[in-house]
Amino acid sequence: MSETRTTLIEIEDLTVKYPGRRMSALEHLQLQLRAGETVLLLGPSGSGKSTLALTLNGLIPHSIGKLQSGHVRVAGLDTRQTTVATLAQRVGILFQDPEAQFVMFTVEDEIAFGLENLCFSPDEMERRISDSLRLVGLTELRYRRVEQLSGGEKQRVALAALLALEPEILVFDEPTANLDPQGTREVFDLLRRCKETGRYTIVLIEHRLDELMDLVERMVVLGKRGEVVIDGRPREVLRAHLSTLQGLGVWVPQVARLAHVLQQHGWSLEPFPLTLSEAAEALKGRRAFRAGHQDSSAPLTSTAVHNDGQQRCSASPPTRSEPDQGEAAIEVCSLSYRAAGRQVLQDISLAIPRGALLALVGANGAGKTTLAQHLIGVLQPPRGCVRLLGRDITTISARELTRHVGYVFQNPEHQFITEAVEDEVAYGLRVMGPPATEVQERTRALLERFNLLSLARANPFTLSHGEKRRLSVATMLAMGQEILILDEPTFGQDEYNATALLELLWQLHSEGRTIVVITHDMSLVATYAQYVAVMNHGRLLFYGTPAALFTHAELLAEARLMLPPLAQLARRLGWSDLLTLEELCERCLQDSARELAEPLAAADGAASVEGGRPCK
Amino acid sequence: MQVIYQEGESLLHRLNPLSKVVAVVPVLLFVALTTDPWLPLAFIALASAVIVGPARITPGTFWRLQAPLTISLLVFMILYPFMVRAELFDRTPVVLRLGPLVLYQGAVLAGMAAVLRVYAMFLLSLIFMLTTDISDFIRAMVQQWRFPYRLGYGILAAFHFMPLLQEEFRLIQAAHRIRGIETHSGVRVHIERLRRYAIPLLTSAIRRAERTALAMESRAFGALKQRSYFRRFCFSRADYLFILCFWLLCLLVIALFWRYGWMGPLSFTKEL
């Protein structure tokens, strides 16, 4: 059907450069988008996805950047010869940061802003404002002040402001990156509604893909230099090029990853699943098929599982069922905190055992960061409320505290205090005052470990996003801190960098350090966390293992959290105890192995698979 | 200004922001010219009455908002007679002698006059500040007084920045403290510290500004010379009435004081 659609956006041989940069942001890009299409645009960080978005509404070249070559035509209009005013009525871009998009102070004024810029009459504005508010479902918030809205509501207002201009093309540039799970869901629902109206051509830049894949009709993947590497229907792209995508470091739907791993074991799922329902169907069908035929595919060995199950298995700690066993690294005892007339923390008690990897989850404003700030002396807890490594935190001097606890802020730049990467790492060491040679040695060792040695002389602010994050973790370990707290460590990172960082955390955890991760990423919780603490409205709602948490559907709903995609899939298949890709894969293979083994009565493979504990 | 704006639905809240400016500014200028303490005192009473009366600000909120200035002014008032050049007032009677310190009546009165004058001006401007949303004020200026709209809306966007930057500053401060930065004080350490804060603060401010600019331009901001307005700001009958009443009231006060000789010389008629 898409073949009959007319071409709406035509990009030919596009090369874009920003002034002051050596590399071009996009290179000889060739792309045609048809009217009504929903296109997912993927690419590693720095591949020019956002740049491409800005070329569509003419901000490149009219406001920033330069078209070195080529041209962009939107609905037949060459963007070079068309004013931004005209293009703004064709293309609306929803940006990542809801805060940075607002000019006015109330919802109504904010929506009117764009219309006023284009000199619409008040009557027309009234019509469009109420229409767009209705579409995003915020009619009752029309007179609210924007700062009182939640993150999800802010993005909906921002979208309403775009929809009021009645564009035919909507670009979503990572609209959920700054949002908690609840806000993400709101935005996705809205995206779905936009798609259903059939009025819009949608270009989507996103990395939480599992809930969206049913909307996507086409996938376009940009390479590192900003050229189109892959372009096709999602099913074909994910089936044929998944390893290329993973090599580029872009996020892919987890269902597709699972299907791919299974494929490597000779399990081909038909059709190649893109969404949870498809995967559930395919796997159920597969099981039924198996039960009927008993045919065999590739031989199964436990090493094969472990190749994909990753080396983390070997480092898997002895499983503890209760968080309160063992000596506590951090002990919080009925901690409450009020700020600006609001109860931010209410009677929080928890004990984090030494060497644990704990995930702290909850909606925005639930009190996660506030709690963490009590553990590092940014906020002062009352005496006797917080014990660190067995000592009351109020008796530990600020200087000494930094030697025991490292804290990685959401924005790593906040922590940089010197002008070179190596000084950054050495700084903490020097404060302690060991001999210079030792400082040098330890700095080198840390830089090497974090793969930053080649950048030792660079200014921290010039590093890439992933490098900055690694550096900030390195600086926080320089003094041999035993406890490490990280605020949203995977925020804004591509798959490659996020996974690299998490593997690093896992290593540190295996060395016996206590790690607390504040996160919205439930897949991270499922895959890496040993324990999870759920906060909601300043209270501790749950503290236990991820597996236990995921069995409490009503608790998850109360805390406005969602099951990670693969755990959802496992539920649909009736395996409610499984959380991760490795576990799911293992169970699938185990099932088929058992069926194989039954008639043969002897099964090395199955036995060894059963021996391998679920990979954390 | 956004910081002390109190949301509300009172008579004054509903007025056009500019009518409040028109009403208050001439009075403010007049008070600036007074030299005796008595007339400012009357305007303090008048402004307070307007704030808790037609502006419907609760006395508690009003007290809380003006307390910091009151305290610093009181300190100033106490210190002033001791700090001022004695030969200016040594012809006036002595109120108090504390060893080498001599307190002249003239100095006390002059200190009081200065403080009350500043306080009266502050309260008069509070009438405007407590009841006016900054975005309304700027939009009204753009619409009615031909303030350049690109600049005006730029300022509005900047107002969104302030709390974010404050938050950012707080975070950077905390982040640096966690790095184990020396906590001892001293001017050089302090300057060094501010320099260190400046870099991350500036990078994130610039990044944020860039994003906001892109978001604004994506919605055709500045694309056309003209702009239309959803909400028209204009002076209604209530606005004219308010200006008139406020002026009349103030004139009445001034006339009474002048008639009974309490006004004292204005600064340009006063001879030194």
Short mmCIF file of N, CA and C in Angstrom, two decimals, chain A residues 381-530:
data_model
loop_
_atom_site.label_atom_id
_atom_site.label_comp_id
_atom_site.label_asym_id
_atom_site.label_seq_id
_atom_site.Cartn_x
_atom_site.Cartn_y
_atom_site.Cartn_z
N PRO A 381 21.07 14.09 57.30
CA PRO A 381 20.04 13.35 58.04
C PRO A 381 20.18 13.63 59.53
N PRO A 382 19.09 13.48 60.30
CA PRO A 382 19.22 13.63 61.75
C PRO A 382 20.09 12.50 62.31
N ARG A 383 20.63 12.75 63.47
CA ARG A 383 21.51 11.75 64.09
C ARG A 383 20.79 10.40 64.24
N GLY A 384 21.53 9.33 63.95
CA GLY A 384 20.99 8.00 64.17
C GLY A 384 20.10 7.47 63.05
N CYS A 385 19.91 8.26 61.99
CA CYS A 385 19.01 7.82 60.93
C CYS A 385 19.73 7.06 59.82
N VAL A 386 20.96 7.45 59.57
CA VAL A 386 21.68 6.80 58.48
C VAL A 386 23.02 6.28 59.01
N ARG A 387 23.24 5.00 58.82
CA ARG A 387 24.52 4.41 59.22
C ARG A 387 25.24 3.91 57.97
N LEU A 388 26.50 4.26 57.88
CA LEU A 388 27.30 3.90 56.73
C LEU A 388 28.41 2.99 57.19
N LEU A 389 28.49 1.79 56.65
CA LEU A 389 29.52 0.83 57.06
C LEU A 389 29.59 0.74 58.59
N GLY A 390 28.42 0.78 59.19
CA GLY A 390 28.36 0.59 60.63
C GLY A 390 28.53 1.85 61.47
N ARG A 391 28.81 3.00 60.81
CA ARG A 391 28.98 4.23 61.58
C ARG A 391 27.90 5.24 61.25
N ASP A 392 27.50 5.99 62.27
CA ASP A 392 26.49 7.03 62.05
C ASP A 392 27.07 8.09 61.12
N ILE A 393 26.31 8.44 60.08
CA ILE A 393 26.86 9.33 59.05
C ILE A 393 27.15 10.72 59.61
N THR A 394 26.44 11.12 60.65
CA THR A 394 26.67 12.47 61.20
C THR A 394 28.02 12.57 61.90
N THR A 395 28.62 11.41 62.22
CA THR A 395 29.91 11.46 62.90
C THR A 395 31.07 11.38 61.91
N ILE A 396 30.75 11.22 60.61
CA ILE A 396 31.81 11.12 59.60
C ILE A 396 31.99 12.48 58.95
N SER A 397 33.25 12.94 58.88
CA SER A 397 33.49 14.25 58.27
C SER A 397 33.28 14.16 56.76
N ALA A 398 32.99 15.31 56.18
CA ALA A 398 32.71 15.35 54.75
C ALA A 398 33.87 14.76 53.96
N ARG A 399 35.08 15.11 54.36
CA ARG A 399 36.27 14.61 53.68
C ARG A 399 36.36 13.10 53.72
N GLU A 400 36.08 12.56 54.89
CA GLU A 400 36.20 11.12 55.04
C GLU A 400 35.09 10.41 54.26
N LEU A 401 33.93 11.04 54.26
CA LEU A 401 32.79 10.44 53.57
C LEU A 401 33.10 10.20 52.10
N THR A 402 33.75 11.20 51.47
CA THR A 402 34.03 11.05 50.04
C THR A 402 34.98 9.87 49.79
N ARG A 403 35.71 9.46 50.81
CA ARG A 403 36.61 8.33 50.62
C ARG A 403 35.86 7.00 50.64
N HIS A 404 34.67 7.01 51.22
CA HIS A 404 33.90 5.76 51.30
C HIS A 404 32.80 5.67 50.27
N VAL A 405 32.23 6.81 49.93
CA VAL A 405 31.08 6.80 49.04
C VAL A 405 31.35 7.65 47.80
N GLY A 406 31.11 7.08 46.64
CA GLY A 406 31.18 7.84 45.40
C GLY A 406 29.77 8.07 44.89
N TYR A 407 29.54 9.23 44.29
CA TYR A 407 28.20 9.53 43.78
C TYR A 407 28.35 10.07 42.36
N VAL A 408 27.71 9.41 41.43
CA VAL A 408 27.80 9.85 40.04
C VAL A 408 26.51 10.57 39.68
N PHE A 409 26.61 11.85 39.39
CA PHE A 409 25.42 12.64 39.11
C PHE A 409 24.87 12.32 37.73
N GLN A 410 23.60 12.71 37.54
CA GLN A 410 22.94 12.42 36.26
C GLN A 410 23.70 13.10 35.13
N ASN A 411 24.11 14.34 35.34
CA ASN A 411 24.90 15.03 34.35
C ASN A 411 26.36 14.98 34.78
N PRO A 412 27.18 14.17 34.11
CA PRO A 412 28.56 14.01 34.58
C PRO A 412 29.35 15.31 34.58
N GLU A 413 28.97 16.24 33.73
CA GLU A 413 29.71 17.51 33.65
C GLU A 413 29.73 18.25 34.99
N HIS A 414 28.69 18.06 35.76
CA HIS A 414 28.63 18.76 37.04
C HIS A 414 29.81 18.46 37.92
N GLN A 415 30.40 17.30 37.71
CA GLN A 415 31.42 16.88 38.66
C GLN A 415 32.83 17.23 38.25
N PHE A 416 32.99 17.72 37.03
CA PHE A 416 34.35 17.96 36.54
C PHE A 416 34.91 19.24 37.13
N ILE A 417 36.12 19.14 37.67
CA ILE A 417 36.69 20.32 38.32
C ILE A 417 38.07 20.66 37.82
N THR A 418 38.63 19.87 36.94
CA THR A 418 39.96 20.19 36.42
C THR A 418 39.89 20.28 34.89
N GLU A 419 41.07 20.53 34.29
CA GLU A 419 41.05 20.74 32.84
C GLU A 419 41.60 19.56 32.05
N ALA A 420 41.95 18.48 32.71
CA ALA A 420 42.43 17.32 31.95
C ALA A 420 41.88 16.05 32.57
N VAL A 421 41.64 15.08 31.73
CA VAL A 421 41.04 13.82 32.18
C VAL A 421 41.87 13.20 33.29
N GLU A 422 43.21 13.20 33.12
CA GLU A 422 44.03 12.52 34.14
C GLU A 422 44.01 13.29 35.47
N ASP A 423 43.99 14.63 35.40
CA ASP A 423 43.91 15.41 36.64
C ASP A 423 42.61 15.13 37.35
N GLU A 424 41.59 14.95 36.54
CA GLU A 424 40.26 14.68 37.08
C GLU A 424 40.30 13.44 37.98
N VAL A 425 40.97 12.40 37.48
CA VAL A 425 41.05 11.15 38.24
C VAL A 425 42.01 11.32 39.42
N ALA A 426 43.12 12.04 39.15
CA ALA A 426 44.14 12.17 40.19
C ALA A 426 43.69 13.07 41.33
N TYR A 427 42.73 13.93 41.05
CA TYR A 427 42.34 14.95 42.02
C TYR A 427 42.03 14.37 43.39
N GLY A 428 41.14 13.38 43.37
CA GLY A 428 40.72 12.78 44.63
C GLY A 428 41.89 12.13 45.36
N LEU A 429 42.78 11.52 44.57
CA LEU A 429 43.94 10.86 45.17
C LEU A 429 44.86 11.87 45.85
N ARG A 430 45.10 12.99 45.16
CA ARG A 430 46.02 13.99 45.68
C ARG A 430 45.54 14.54 47.02
N VAL A 431 44.21 14.69 47.11
CA VAL A 431 43.67 15.21 48.36
C VAL A 431 44.08 14.31 49.53
N MET A 432 44.19 13.01 49.24
CA MET A 432 44.55 12.08 50.29
C MET A 432 46.04 12.14 50.64
N GLY A 433 46.84 12.62 49.70
CA GLY A 433 48.24 12.89 49.98
C GLY A 433 49.22 11.73 49.93
N PRO A 434 49.03 10.74 49.05
CA PRO A 434 50.06 9.72 48.89
C PRO A 434 51.19 10.26 48.01
N PRO A 435 52.35 9.55 47.91
CA PRO A 435 53.45 10.03 47.07
C PRO A 435 53.02 10.18 45.62
N ALA A 436 53.68 11.11 44.91
CA ALA A 436 53.27 11.46 43.55
C ALA A 436 53.31 10.26 42.61
N THR A 437 54.31 9.39 42.79
CA THR A 437 54.42 8.25 41.88
C THR A 437 53.23 7.32 42.04
N GLU A 438 52.79 7.19 43.27
CA GLU A 438 51.65 6.31 43.49
C GLU A 438 50.39 6.89 42.85
N VAL A 439 50.23 8.21 42.99
CA VAL A 439 49.08 8.87 42.36
C VAL A 439 49.10 8.59 40.87
N GLN A 440 50.30 8.75 40.29
CA GLN A 440 50.42 8.56 38.85
C GLN A 440 50.04 7.13 38.45
N GLU A 441 50.57 6.19 39.19
CA GLU A 441 50.31 4.79 38.87
C GLU A 441 48.83 4.46 38.94
N ARG A 442 48.22 4.88 40.05
CA ARG A 442 46.81 4.54 40.22
C ARG A 442 45.95 5.23 39.19
N THR A 443 46.32 6.46 38.86
CA THR A 443 45.57 7.18 37.83
C THR A 443 45.64 6.42 36.50
N ARG A 444 46.85 6.03 36.13
CA ARG A 444 47.02 5.29 34.89
C ARG A 444 46.18 4.02 34.88
N ALA A 445 46.25 3.30 36.01
CA ALA A 445 45.51 2.04 36.09
C ALA A 445 44.02 2.27 35.89
N LEU A 446 43.50 3.32 36.55
CA LEU A 446 42.07 3.60 36.42
C LEU A 446 41.71 4.00 35.00
N LEU A 447 42.54 4.85 34.41
CA LEU A 447 42.24 5.30 33.05
C LEU A 447 42.26 4.12 32.08
N GLU A 448 43.19 3.23 32.32
CA GLU A 448 43.29 2.07 31.45
C GLU A 448 42.04 1.22 31.58
N ARG A 449 41.66 1.00 32.81
CA ARG A 449 40.50 0.17 33.06
C ARG A 449 39.24 0.74 32.42
N PHE A 450 39.13 2.07 32.45
CA PHE A 450 37.93 2.71 31.91
C PHE A 450 38.10 3.11 30.45
N ASN A 451 39.19 2.63 29.86
CA ASN A 451 39.42 2.87 28.43
C ASN A 451 39.47 4.36 28.11
N LEU A 452 40.19 5.10 28.94
CA LEU A 452 40.29 6.54 28.74
C LEU A 452 41.74 6.98 28.61
N LEU A 453 42.65 6.02 28.56
CA LEU A 453 44.07 6.36 28.60
C LEU A 453 44.47 7.26 27.44
N SER A 454 43.92 6.99 26.27
CA SER A 454 44.30 7.79 25.09
C SER A 454 43.80 9.22 25.20
N LEU A 455 42.89 9.46 26.13
CA LEU A 455 42.32 10.81 26.27
C LEU A 455 42.85 11.52 27.50
N ALA A 456 43.92 10.99 28.07
CA ALA A 456 44.40 11.50 29.36
C ALA A 456 44.60 13.01 29.39
N ARG A 457 45.06 13.59 28.28
CA ARG A 457 45.34 15.03 28.28
C ARG A 457 44.14 15.87 27.83
N ALA A 458 43.08 15.22 27.40
CA ALA A 458 41.94 15.98 26.86
C ALA A 458 41.18 16.69 27.97
N ASN A 459 40.50 17.76 27.61
CA ASN A 459 39.63 18.44 28.57
C ASN A 459 38.35 17.62 28.76
N PRO A 460 37.98 17.39 30.01
CA PRO A 460 36.80 16.54 30.26
C PRO A 460 35.55 17.00 29.50
N PHE A 461 35.42 18.31 29.31
CA PHE A 461 34.20 18.82 28.67
C PHE A 461 34.14 18.50 27.19
N THR A 462 35.30 18.10 26.61
CA THR A 462 35.30 17.81 25.18
C THR A 462 35.03 16.34 24.88
N LEU A 463 34.86 15.52 25.90
CA LEU A 463 34.64 14.10 25.66
C LEU A 463 33.24 13.85 25.12
N SER A 464 33.04 12.66 24.56
CA SER A 464 31.70 12.28 24.14
C SER A 464 30.88 11.93 25.38
N HIS A 465 29.58 11.78 25.15
CA HIS A 465 28.69 11.53 26.28
C HIS A 465 29.08 10.27 27.06
N GLY A 466 29.34 9.20 26.33
CA GLY A 466 29.70 7.94 26.98
C GLY A 466 31.02 8.05 27.73
N GLU A 467 31.97 8.76 27.13
CA GLU A 467 33.28 8.94 27.77
C GLU A 467 33.16 9.76 29.04
N LYS A 468 32.34 10.81 28.96
CA LYS A 468 32.14 11.64 30.15
C LYS A 468 31.61 10.79 31.30
N ARG A 469 30.66 9.96 30.96
CA ARG A 469 30.05 9.12 31.99
C ARG A 469 31.09 8.17 32.58
N ARG A 470 31.89 7.57 31.73
CA ARG A 470 32.92 6.65 32.23
C ARG A 470 33.91 7.40 33.12
N LEU A 471 34.27 8.60 32.68
CA LEU A 471 35.21 9.39 33.48
C LEU A 471 34.62 9.71 34.85
N SER A 472 33.34 10.06 34.86
CA SER A 472 32.75 10.43 36.15
C SER A 472 32.71 9.22 37.08
N VAL A 473 32.53 8.02 36.52
CA VAL A 473 32.58 6.83 37.38
C VAL A 473 34.01 6.61 37.85
N ALA A 474 34.97 6.79 36.94
CA ALA A 474 36.37 6.57 37.30
C ALA A 474 36.79 7.50 38.44
N THR A 475 36.39 8.78 38.34
CA THR A 475 36.78 9.72 39.40
C THR A 475 36.18 9.31 40.74
N MET A 476 35.02 8.69 40.67
CA MET A 476 34.35 8.31 41.90
C MET A 476 34.92 7.04 42.52
N LEU A 477 35.84 6.39 41.81
CA LEU A 477 36.43 5.18 42.35
C LEU A 477 37.89 5.39 42.71
N ALA A 478 38.39 6.60 42.37
CA ALA A 478 39.83 6.84 42.52
C ALA A 478 40.30 6.59 43.94
N MET A 479 39.49 6.93 44.90
CA MET A 479 39.93 6.79 46.28
C MET A 479 39.59 5.42 46.84
N GLY A 480 39.22 4.52 45.98
CA GLY A 480 38.89 3.18 46.44
C GLY A 480 37.58 3.11 47.21
N GLN A 481 36.63 3.95 46.80
CA GLN A 481 35.34 3.97 47.48
C GLN A 481 34.68 2.59 47.45
N GLU A 482 34.08 2.23 48.56
CA GLU A 482 33.42 0.92 48.60
C GLU A 482 31.98 1.00 48.16
N ILE A 483 31.41 2.19 48.29
CA ILE A 483 30.00 2.35 47.94
C ILE A 483 29.91 3.32 46.78
N LEU A 484 29.15 2.95 45.78
CA LEU A 484 29.01 3.81 44.62
C LEU A 484 27.52 4.01 44.34
N ILE A 485 27.12 5.28 44.26
CA ILE A 485 25.72 5.59 43.98
C ILE A 485 25.66 6.29 42.63
N LEU A 486 24.79 5.82 41.75
CA LEU A 486 24.71 6.42 40.42
C LEU A 486 23.29 6.88 40.13
N ASP A 487 23.16 8.11 39.67
CA ASP A 487 21.85 8.66 39.34
C ASP A 487 21.63 8.54 37.84
N GLU A 488 20.70 7.70 37.44
CA GLU A 488 20.37 7.51 36.02
C GLU A 488 21.61 7.33 35.13
N PRO A 489 22.40 6.30 35.38
CA PRO A 489 23.67 6.20 34.65
C PRO A 489 23.50 5.95 33.15
N THR A 490 22.38 5.39 32.72
CA THR A 490 22.26 5.09 31.29
C THR A 490 21.51 6.18 30.54
N PHE A 491 21.16 7.25 31.24
CA PHE A 491 20.38 8.32 30.65
C PHE A 491 21.06 8.90 29.39
N GLY A 492 20.33 8.95 28.31
CA GLY A 492 20.82 9.60 27.10
C GLY A 492 21.96 8.88 26.40
N GLN A 493 22.17 7.61 26.72
CA GLN A 493 23.28 6.91 26.09
C GLN A 493 22.76 5.93 25.05
N ASP A 494 23.60 5.66 24.04
CA ASP A 494 23.17 4.63 23.10
C ASP A 494 23.43 3.26 23.70
N GLU A 495 22.96 2.24 23.02
CA GLU A 495 22.97 0.89 23.57
C GLU A 495 24.39 0.47 23.90
N TYR A 496 25.31 0.78 23.02
CA TYR A 496 26.69 0.34 23.18
C TYR A 496 27.28 0.90 24.48
N ASN A 497 27.14 2.21 24.67
CA ASN A 497 27.71 2.84 25.85
C ASN A 497 27.00 2.41 27.13
N ALA A 498 25.68 2.29 27.03
CA ALA A 498 24.92 1.90 28.22
C ALA A 498 25.33 0.51 28.67
N THR A 499 25.41 -0.41 27.72
CA THR A 499 25.78 -1.78 28.09
C THR A 499 27.20 -1.82 28.64
N ALA A 500 28.11 -1.08 28.00
CA ALA A 500 29.49 -1.07 28.47
C ALA A 500 29.54 -0.60 29.92
N LEU A 501 28.79 0.43 30.22
CA LEU A 501 28.80 0.97 31.58
C LEU A 501 28.22 -0.03 32.57
N LEU A 502 27.12 -0.67 32.17
CA LEU A 502 26.49 -1.61 33.08
C LEU A 502 27.38 -2.81 33.33
N GLU A 503 28.08 -3.24 32.30
CA GLU A 503 29.02 -4.35 32.49
C GLU A 503 30.10 -3.96 33.49
N LEU A 504 30.53 -2.72 33.37
CA LEU A 504 31.54 -2.20 34.29
C LEU A 504 31.02 -2.21 35.73
N LEU A 505 29.77 -1.77 35.88
CA LEU A 505 29.17 -1.77 37.22
C LEU A 505 29.09 -3.20 37.75
N TRP A 506 28.76 -4.09 36.84
CA TRP A 506 28.64 -5.48 37.26
C TRP A 506 29.99 -6.00 37.75
N GLN A 507 31.04 -5.62 37.04
CA GLN A 507 32.39 -6.00 37.46
C GLN A 507 32.71 -5.46 38.85
N LEU A 508 32.40 -4.18 39.04
CA LEU A 508 32.68 -3.56 40.34
C LEU A 508 31.91 -4.27 41.43
N HIS A 509 30.69 -4.60 41.10
CA HIS A 509 29.85 -5.32 42.03
C HIS A 509 30.48 -6.68 42.37
N SER A 510 31.02 -7.34 41.35
CA SER A 510 31.64 -8.64 41.58
C SER A 510 32.89 -8.53 42.45
N GLU A 511 33.51 -7.35 42.42
CA GLU A 511 34.67 -7.14 43.29
C GLU A 511 34.27 -6.89 44.72
N GLY A 512 32.98 -6.82 44.96
CA GLY A 512 32.51 -6.69 46.33
C GLY A 512 32.12 -5.28 46.72
N ARG A 513 32.05 -4.37 45.72
CA ARG A 513 31.60 -3.02 46.07
C ARG A 513 30.08 -2.97 46.14
N THR A 514 29.60 -2.07 46.96
CA THR A 514 28.16 -1.90 47.07
C THR A 514 27.73 -0.85 46.06
N ILE A 515 26.75 -1.16 45.25
CA ILE A 515 26.35 -0.24 44.20
C ILE A 515 24.85 0.05 44.26
N VAL A 516 24.53 1.33 44.25
CA VAL A 516 23.13 1.74 44.24
C VAL A 516 22.88 2.50 42.94
N VAL A 517 21.91 2.05 42.16
CA VAL A 517 21.62 2.69 40.88
C VAL A 517 20.21 3.25 40.93
N ILE A 518 20.08 4.56 40.72
CA ILE A 518 18.76 5.16 40.60
C ILE A 518 18.39 5.09 39.13
N THR A 519 17.24 4.52 38.81
CA THR A 519 16.95 4.33 37.38
C THR A 519 15.46 4.26 37.09
N HIS A 520 15.12 4.52 35.82
CA HIS A 520 13.77 4.29 35.34
C HIS A 520 13.73 3.05 34.46
N ASP A 521 14.90 2.50 34.18
CA ASP A 521 15.00 1.44 33.19
C ASP A 521 14.73 0.09 33.84
N MET A 522 13.53 -0.43 33.62
CA MET A 522 13.17 -1.67 34.29
C MET A 522 13.92 -2.87 33.72
N SER A 523 14.37 -2.77 32.48
CA SER A 523 15.17 -3.87 31.93
C SER A 523 16.50 -3.95 32.66
N LEU A 524 17.04 -2.81 32.97
CA LEU A 524 18.28 -2.78 33.77
C LEU A 524 18.05 -3.46 35.11
N VAL A 525 16.92 -3.15 35.73
CA VAL A 525 16.59 -3.75 37.01
C VAL A 525 16.52 -5.27 36.88
N ALA A 526 15.84 -5.72 35.82
CA ALA A 526 15.66 -7.16 35.64
C ALA A 526 16.99 -7.85 35.38
N THR A 527 17.85 -7.21 34.60
CA THR A 527 19.07 -7.89 34.18
C THR A 527 20.18 -7.81 35.21
N TYR A 528 20.33 -6.65 35.85
CA TYR A 528 21.51 -6.45 36.67
C TYR A 528 21.27 -6.40 38.16
N ALA A 529 20.11 -5.91 38.57
CA ALA A 529 19.95 -5.63 40.00
C ALA A 529 19.79 -6.90 40.80
N GLN A 530 20.41 -6.88 41.97
CA GLN A 530 20.25 -7.99 42.90
C GLN A 530 19.01 -7.72 43.75
#
